[in-house]
Coordinates of C-alpha atoms in Angstrom, one line a residue:
L937 CA 11.5 47.6 -37.1
A938 CA 13.1 46.7 -33.8
M939 CA 11.2 46.2 -30.5
V940 CA 12.2 48.5 -27.7
G941 CA 13.8 46.8 -24.8
C942 CA 15.6 47.6 -21.6
D943 CA 16.8 44.1 -20.7
D944 CA 20.4 43.8 -19.7
T945 CA 20.8 41.0 -22.2
I946 CA 20.2 43.2 -25.2
S947 CA 23.3 44.4 -27.0
A948 CA 24.0 48.1 -27.2
G949 CA 23.0 49.3 -30.7
F950 CA 20.5 46.5 -31.3
L951 CA 17.6 48.5 -29.9
P952 CA 16.9 52.2 -29.5
S953 CA 18.1 54.0 -26.4
A954 CA 16.3 53.8 -23.0
K955 CA 14.7 57.3 -23.4
S956 CA 12.5 55.8 -26.1
C957 CA 11.4 53.1 -23.7
P958 CA 7.9 53.6 -22.3
W959 CA 8.7 51.9 -19.0
A960 CA 12.0 53.7 -18.5
E961 CA 12.3 56.3 -15.7
T962 CA 12.3 59.1 -18.3
S963 CA 9.3 59.9 -20.3
P964 CA 8.9 58.5 -23.8
Q965 CA 9.6 60.7 -26.7
A966 CA 6.7 62.4 -28.5
C967 CA 5.0 60.2 -31.0
Q968 CA 6.1 61.2 -34.5
A969 CA 2.6 60.7 -35.8
C970 CA 0.3 62.3 -33.3
G971 CA 2.7 64.2 -31.0
S972 CA 1.4 62.5 -27.8
C973 CA 3.7 61.1 -25.0
K974 CA 1.5 58.2 -24.1
A975 CA 3.1 55.2 -22.4
G976 CA 3.4 52.1 -24.4
G977 CA 4.9 52.3 -27.9
W978 CA 7.8 51.4 -30.1
A979 CA 10.7 53.0 -31.8
A980 CA 11.5 52.5 -35.5
T981 CA 15.0 51.8 -36.8
N982 CA 15.5 55.5 -37.5
A983 CA 14.9 56.2 -33.8
D984 CA 11.4 57.8 -34.4
Y985 CA 9.0 56.9 -31.6
Y986 CA 5.4 55.9 -32.2
C987 CA 2.7 55.5 -29.6
A988 CA 0.8 52.2 -29.5
S989 CA -2.3 53.6 -31.2
C990 CA -0.4 55.0 -34.2
W991 CA 1.7 51.9 -34.4
D992 CA -1.4 49.7 -34.6
V993 CA -2.7 51.9 -37.5
W994 CA 0.7 51.6 -39.3
H995 CA 0.9 47.9 -38.5
S996 CA -2.5 47.1 -40.0
S997 CA -1.7 48.8 -43.3
P998 CA -0.1 46.5 -45.9
P999 CA 3.3 47.4 -47.3
V1000 CA 3.7 48.8 -50.8
P1001 CA 4.2 46.0 -53.3
A1002 CA 7.8 45.6 -54.2
A1003 CA 7.1 46.2 -57.9
T1004 CA 6.2 49.8 -57.4
N1005 CA 8.6 52.7 -57.2
D1006 CA 6.7 54.6 -54.5
Q1007 CA 9.1 54.7 -51.5
S1008 CA 7.1 57.2 -49.5
F1009 CA 4.9 54.6 -47.7
R1010 CA 7.2 51.6 -47.8
R1011 CA 7.8 50.0 -44.4
E1012 CA 11.3 50.3 -43.1
P1013 CA 13.4 47.1 -42.9
L1014 CA 14.1 45.6 -39.6
H1015 CA 17.1 46.8 -37.6
P1016 CA 20.3 45.2 -39.1
D1017 CA 20.9 42.3 -36.7
V1018 CA 21.8 39.7 -39.3
R1019 CA 23.5 36.5 -38.0
A1020 CA 24.6 37.2 -34.4
K1021 CA 21.4 38.8 -33.2
R1022 CA 19.0 37.0 -35.5
S1023 CA 17.6 34.8 -32.8
R1024 CA 16.2 37.8 -30.8
K1025 CA 14.6 39.2 -33.9
E1026 CA 13.1 35.8 -34.8
L1027 CA 12.0 35.5 -31.2
C1028 CA 10.3 38.8 -31.5
K1029 CA 8.4 37.6 -34.6
L1030 CA 7.3 34.5 -32.7
M1031 CA 6.0 36.4 -29.8
G1032 CA 4.1 38.9 -32.1
A1033 CA 1.5 38.2 -34.7
G1034 CA 3.8 36.2 -36.9
C1035 CA 4.7 39.2 -39.1
D1036 CA 8.1 40.7 -39.8
C1037 CA 7.6 43.5 -37.4
C1038 CA 7.3 43.5 -33.6
S1039 CA 3.7 43.8 -32.6
Y1040 CA 4.0 42.4 -29.0
P1041 CA 4.5 44.7 -26.0
A1042 CA 8.3 44.8 -25.6
E1043 CA 8.3 45.0 -21.8
F1044 CA 6.3 41.8 -21.4
A1045 CA 8.1 40.0 -24.2
F1046 CA 11.7 40.5 -23.1
R1047 CA 11.0 40.2 -19.3
A1048 CA 8.8 37.1 -19.7
W1049 CA 11.3 35.2 -21.8
D1050 CA 13.8 33.0 -20.0
W1051 CA 17.0 34.0 -21.8
D1052 CA 19.1 31.4 -19.9
G1053 CA 16.8 28.5 -20.5
A1054 CA 15.5 29.8 -23.9
T1055 CA 12.0 28.7 -23.0
W1056 CA 8.7 30.0 -21.7
G1057 CA 8.8 27.3 -19.1
S1058 CA 5.6 25.5 -18.0
L1059 CA 2.5 27.4 -19.0
L1060 CA 0.2 25.2 -17.0
K1061 CA -0.2 25.2 -13.3
E1062 CA -0.1 21.9 -11.4
S1063 CA -3.8 22.3 -10.5
T1064 CA -4.7 22.7 -14.2
L1065 CA -2.7 19.5 -15.0
R1066 CA -4.5 17.6 -12.3
E1067 CA -7.9 18.7 -13.8
L1068 CA -6.8 17.4 -17.2
R1069 CA -5.6 14.1 -15.9
G1070 CA -7.0 11.2 -17.8
L1071 CA -8.1 13.3 -20.8
S1072 CA -6.4 12.8 -24.2
Y1073 CA -5.0 15.3 -26.7
S1074 CA -3.4 15.3 -30.1
D1075 CA -1.2 17.8 -31.9
A1076 CA -2.2 17.7 -35.6
H1077 CA 0.2 20.5 -36.7
C1078 CA 3.7 20.8 -35.6
H1079 CA 7.2 20.8 -37.1
L1080 CA 9.4 18.4 -35.2
D1081 CA 12.4 18.9 -37.4
V1082 CA 12.4 22.6 -36.5
I1083 CA 11.9 21.9 -32.8
L1084 CA 14.8 19.4 -32.8
Q1085 CA 17.0 21.8 -34.8
N1086 CA 16.2 24.5 -32.3
N1087 CA 17.2 22.2 -29.5
K1088 CA 20.3 21.1 -31.3
H1089 CA 21.6 24.6 -31.8
G1090 CA 20.5 26.1 -28.5
G1091 CA 17.7 28.2 -30.0
I1092 CA 16.3 29.7 -33.2
G1093 CA 18.5 31.2 -35.9
W1094 CA 20.2 28.0 -37.3
D1095 CA 18.5 28.2 -40.7
S1096 CA 19.9 31.6 -41.7
K1097 CA 20.9 31.7 -45.4
Q1098 CA 19.3 28.3 -46.1
K1099 CA 16.6 29.6 -48.4
I1100 CA 16.5 32.0 -51.3
C1101 CA 15.0 35.4 -50.5
K1102 CA 11.7 35.9 -52.3
Y1103 CA 12.3 39.7 -52.5
W1104 CA 15.7 39.1 -54.1
L1105 CA 14.0 36.9 -56.7
E1106 CA 11.8 39.9 -57.6
G1107 CA 14.8 42.2 -57.8
D1108 CA 14.0 44.4 -54.8
C1109 CA 15.0 43.1 -51.3
P1110 CA 14.5 45.9 -48.8
Y1111 CA 16.9 44.2 -46.3
A1112 CA 19.8 44.3 -48.8
D1113 CA 23.0 43.0 -47.1
C1114 CA 21.2 42.5 -43.8
C1115 CA 18.8 39.9 -45.3
E1116 CA 18.7 36.6 -43.5
Y1117 CA 17.8 34.8 -46.7
A1118 CA 20.3 33.9 -49.4
H1119 CA 20.7 36.2 -52.4
G1120 CA 21.7 33.5 -54.9
K1121 CA 22.8 29.9 -54.6
E1122 CA 26.4 31.0 -53.8
D1123 CA 25.1 32.7 -50.7
M1124 CA 23.3 29.6 -49.4
E1125 CA 24.5 27.6 -46.4
P1126 CA 23.9 23.8 -45.9
R1127 CA 21.5 22.5 -43.3
D1128 CA 23.0 20.6 -40.4
P1129 CA 21.4 17.2 -40.4
L1130 CA 19.8 15.7 -37.2
T1131 CA 21.5 12.7 -35.5
R1132 CA 20.1 10.0 -33.4
G1133 CA 21.5 11.8 -30.4
D1134 CA 19.3 14.8 -31.3
V1135 CA 16.1 12.8 -31.8
E1136 CA 16.0 9.9 -29.4
P1137 CA 16.2 11.8 -26.0
F1138 CA 13.5 14.2 -27.2
L1139 CA 11.1 11.4 -28.3
K1140 CA 11.7 9.6 -25.0
Q1141 CA 10.8 12.6 -23.0
Y1142 CA 7.9 14.1 -25.0
A1143 CA 6.5 11.5 -27.4
Q1144 CA 5.5 8.8 -24.9
R1145 CA 1.9 8.3 -23.7
R1146 CA 1.8 9.6 -20.2
S1147 CA -1.0 9.8 -17.6
D1148 CA 0.9 10.4 -14.3
D1149 CA 0.3 14.1 -13.8
G1150 CA -1.8 15.3 -16.7
P1151 CA -3.5 14.6 -20.0
I1152 CA -2.5 11.6 -22.2
L1153 CA -0.8 12.2 -25.5
Q1154 CA -2.5 10.4 -28.4
C1155 CA -0.5 11.5 -31.4
I1156 CA 1.8 14.1 -32.9
I1157 CA 1.6 14.9 -36.6
T1158 CA 4.8 16.5 -37.8
N1159 CA 4.3 18.5 -41.0
C1160 CA 7.2 18.5 -43.5
C1161 CA 6.7 21.5 -45.7
E1162 CA 10.0 22.0 -47.6
M1163 CA 12.5 19.8 -49.5
A1164 CA 15.3 20.8 -47.1
A1165 CA 13.4 19.2 -44.2
I1166 CA 12.6 15.8 -45.9
E1167 CA 15.7 14.0 -44.8
D1168 CA 15.4 15.2 -41.2
T1169 CA 11.7 14.3 -41.1
K1170 CA 12.3 10.8 -42.5
F1171 CA 15.0 10.3 -40.0
I1172 CA 12.8 11.3 -37.1
M1173 CA 10.2 8.8 -38.3
E1174 CA 12.9 6.0 -38.6
V1175 CA 14.0 6.7 -35.0
A1176 CA 10.5 6.7 -33.7
L1177 CA 9.8 3.4 -35.4
S1178 CA 13.0 1.8 -34.1
M1179 CA 11.9 3.0 -30.6
S1180 CA 8.4 1.5 -31.0
I1181 CA 6.9 4.9 -30.4
D1182 CA 3.4 4.8 -31.8
T1183 CA 2.4 8.5 -31.2
V1184 CA 4.4 10.2 -33.9
F1185 CA 3.0 10.5 -37.4
V1186 CA 3.9 12.6 -40.4
S1187 CA 2.5 14.6 -43.4
F1188 CA 4.3 16.1 -46.4
G1189 CA 3.3 19.1 -48.5
C1190 CA 4.4 22.5 -49.8
H1191 CA 3.7 25.4 -47.4
P1192 CA 2.0 28.4 -49.1
H1193 CA 4.9 30.6 -48.3
D1194 CA 7.0 28.3 -50.5
Y1195 CA 4.6 28.1 -53.4
R1196 CA 7.3 29.3 -55.8
D1197 CA 9.4 26.2 -55.0
F1198 CA 6.6 23.8 -55.9
T1199 CA 7.9 21.9 -58.9
E1200 CA 7.6 18.4 -60.4
K1201 CA 10.8 17.6 -58.5
M1202 CA 9.4 18.8 -55.2
E1203 CA 6.2 16.8 -55.8
A1204 CA 8.2 13.7 -56.6
E1205 CA 10.3 14.1 -53.5
F1206 CA 7.3 14.5 -51.3
L1207 CA 5.6 11.5 -52.9
S1208 CA 8.8 9.4 -52.5
A1209 CA 9.0 10.4 -48.8
T1210 CA 5.3 9.5 -48.4
D1211 CA 5.9 6.1 -49.8
A1212 CA 9.1 5.6 -47.6
C1213 CA 7.2 6.5 -44.4
G1214 CA 4.3 4.2 -45.3
R1215 CA 1.6 3.9 -42.6
Q1216 CA 3.2 6.7 -40.6
V1217 CA 1.9 9.1 -43.1
V1218 CA -1.6 10.2 -42.1
A1219 CA -2.2 13.4 -44.1
W1220 CA -1.0 15.8 -46.8
G1221 CA 0.2 19.3 -45.9
E1222 CA 0.4 21.7 -44.6
C1223 CA -0.6 23.5 -47.7
G1224 CA -3.1 26.3 -48.5
L1225 CA -3.2 30.0 -49.2
D1226 CA -1.7 32.9 -47.3
Y1227 CA -2.5 36.4 -48.7
Y1228 CA -1.2 38.1 -45.6
K1229 CA 2.4 37.2 -45.4
N1230 CA 2.5 37.0 -49.2
Y1231 CA 0.6 40.2 -49.6
D1232 CA 2.8 41.8 -52.3
A1233 CA 2.6 38.7 -54.5
S1234 CA -1.1 38.1 -53.9
Q1235 CA -1.8 41.5 -55.5
R1236 CA -0.5 40.4 -58.8
P1237 CA -3.0 38.2 -60.6
S1238 CA -0.5 35.9 -62.1
E1239 CA 1.2 35.2 -58.7
R1240 CA -2.2 34.8 -57.0
Q1241 CA -3.2 32.2 -59.6
R1242 CA 0.1 30.4 -59.1
M1243 CA -0.6 30.1 -55.4
I1244 CA -4.1 28.7 -56.1
D1245 CA -2.8 26.3 -58.7
V1246 CA -0.2 24.9 -56.2
F1247 CA -2.8 24.4 -53.6
A1248 CA -5.2 22.8 -56.0
R1249 CA -2.6 20.4 -57.3
Q1250 CA -1.9 19.3 -53.7
A1251 CA -5.6 18.9 -53.0
R1252 CA -5.7 16.5 -56.0
I1253 CA -2.8 14.6 -54.6
A1254 CA -4.5 14.2 -51.3
V1255 CA -7.6 12.9 -53.0
D1256 CA -5.6 10.5 -55.1
R1257 CA -3.8 9.2 -52.0
K1258 CA -7.0 9.2 -49.9
L1259 CA -5.3 11.5 -47.3
P1260 CA -6.9 14.3 -45.4
L1261 CA -5.5 17.8 -45.9
I1262 CA -3.8 20.0 -43.3
I1263 CA -4.7 23.4 -44.5
H1264 CA -2.9 26.7 -43.8
S1265 CA -5.3 29.6 -44.4
R1266 CA -4.7 33.3 -43.7
E1267 CA -6.7 36.2 -45.1

């Protein structure tokens, strides 16, 4: 489903017309569920308008498992934006609750985002920074490889077609040709590796201990959660070491969204990378269980058990290596 937007930067056809927009001069359409014309709502890809209350009810209900043939309650796929407009849809996901639909008020989302700079800008006022001066902080969960790839490519969307679609593997992808994941190995695209020019300026600016105008950075732990990110992550750690930066550390582990990919080969690759990074490795993960984004699969006993087994195996690795776990847990 596409978020309604009136911003001039939105391409025609990507989002519904202005008459569906709750902050447009014209009144919103009547809600297809309750018939009201309340301000604040969204339009589905078929142009049906829903008020915020009905949308929340729809949004809180899980989609029908892909294995069923019941199409009457299946959620509609997102608006076909594929490659060229993928970044805005991904942005919409980031600004929402992390799901595949837009659950954040569109007016705030598209007006608050700085399209030219592709950043939220500074979220802390100078007065707040002054109050935090001298205090220390650590980021125990980030993905520096993703941040640096975003920076390298001028925004999100660079990883399209780099992973196999989980719905396609099950034989029922609702996005069909509009899917941003690969439908088979022949549909996959290679990852563009990071270079020193991508990494060094970033580390100089953001990974140094600073105390001039705000809190002091103690450490960053970048989590490498997929095999495709191993080389980028190892390279980041090599550059940090060569620059004598002592704030950047790393962990390796299979993210619960990728539990299907956890094999003996993946485990061996993560263990090899752990050995290669030596004392820079301070944890295992992130790993865990996610029954929200993997709702369909979690309803099948065999798949749920597979998720648990992958998590349990990684917990044992952490114990064997005497490493703490970085755990991802959602519903």
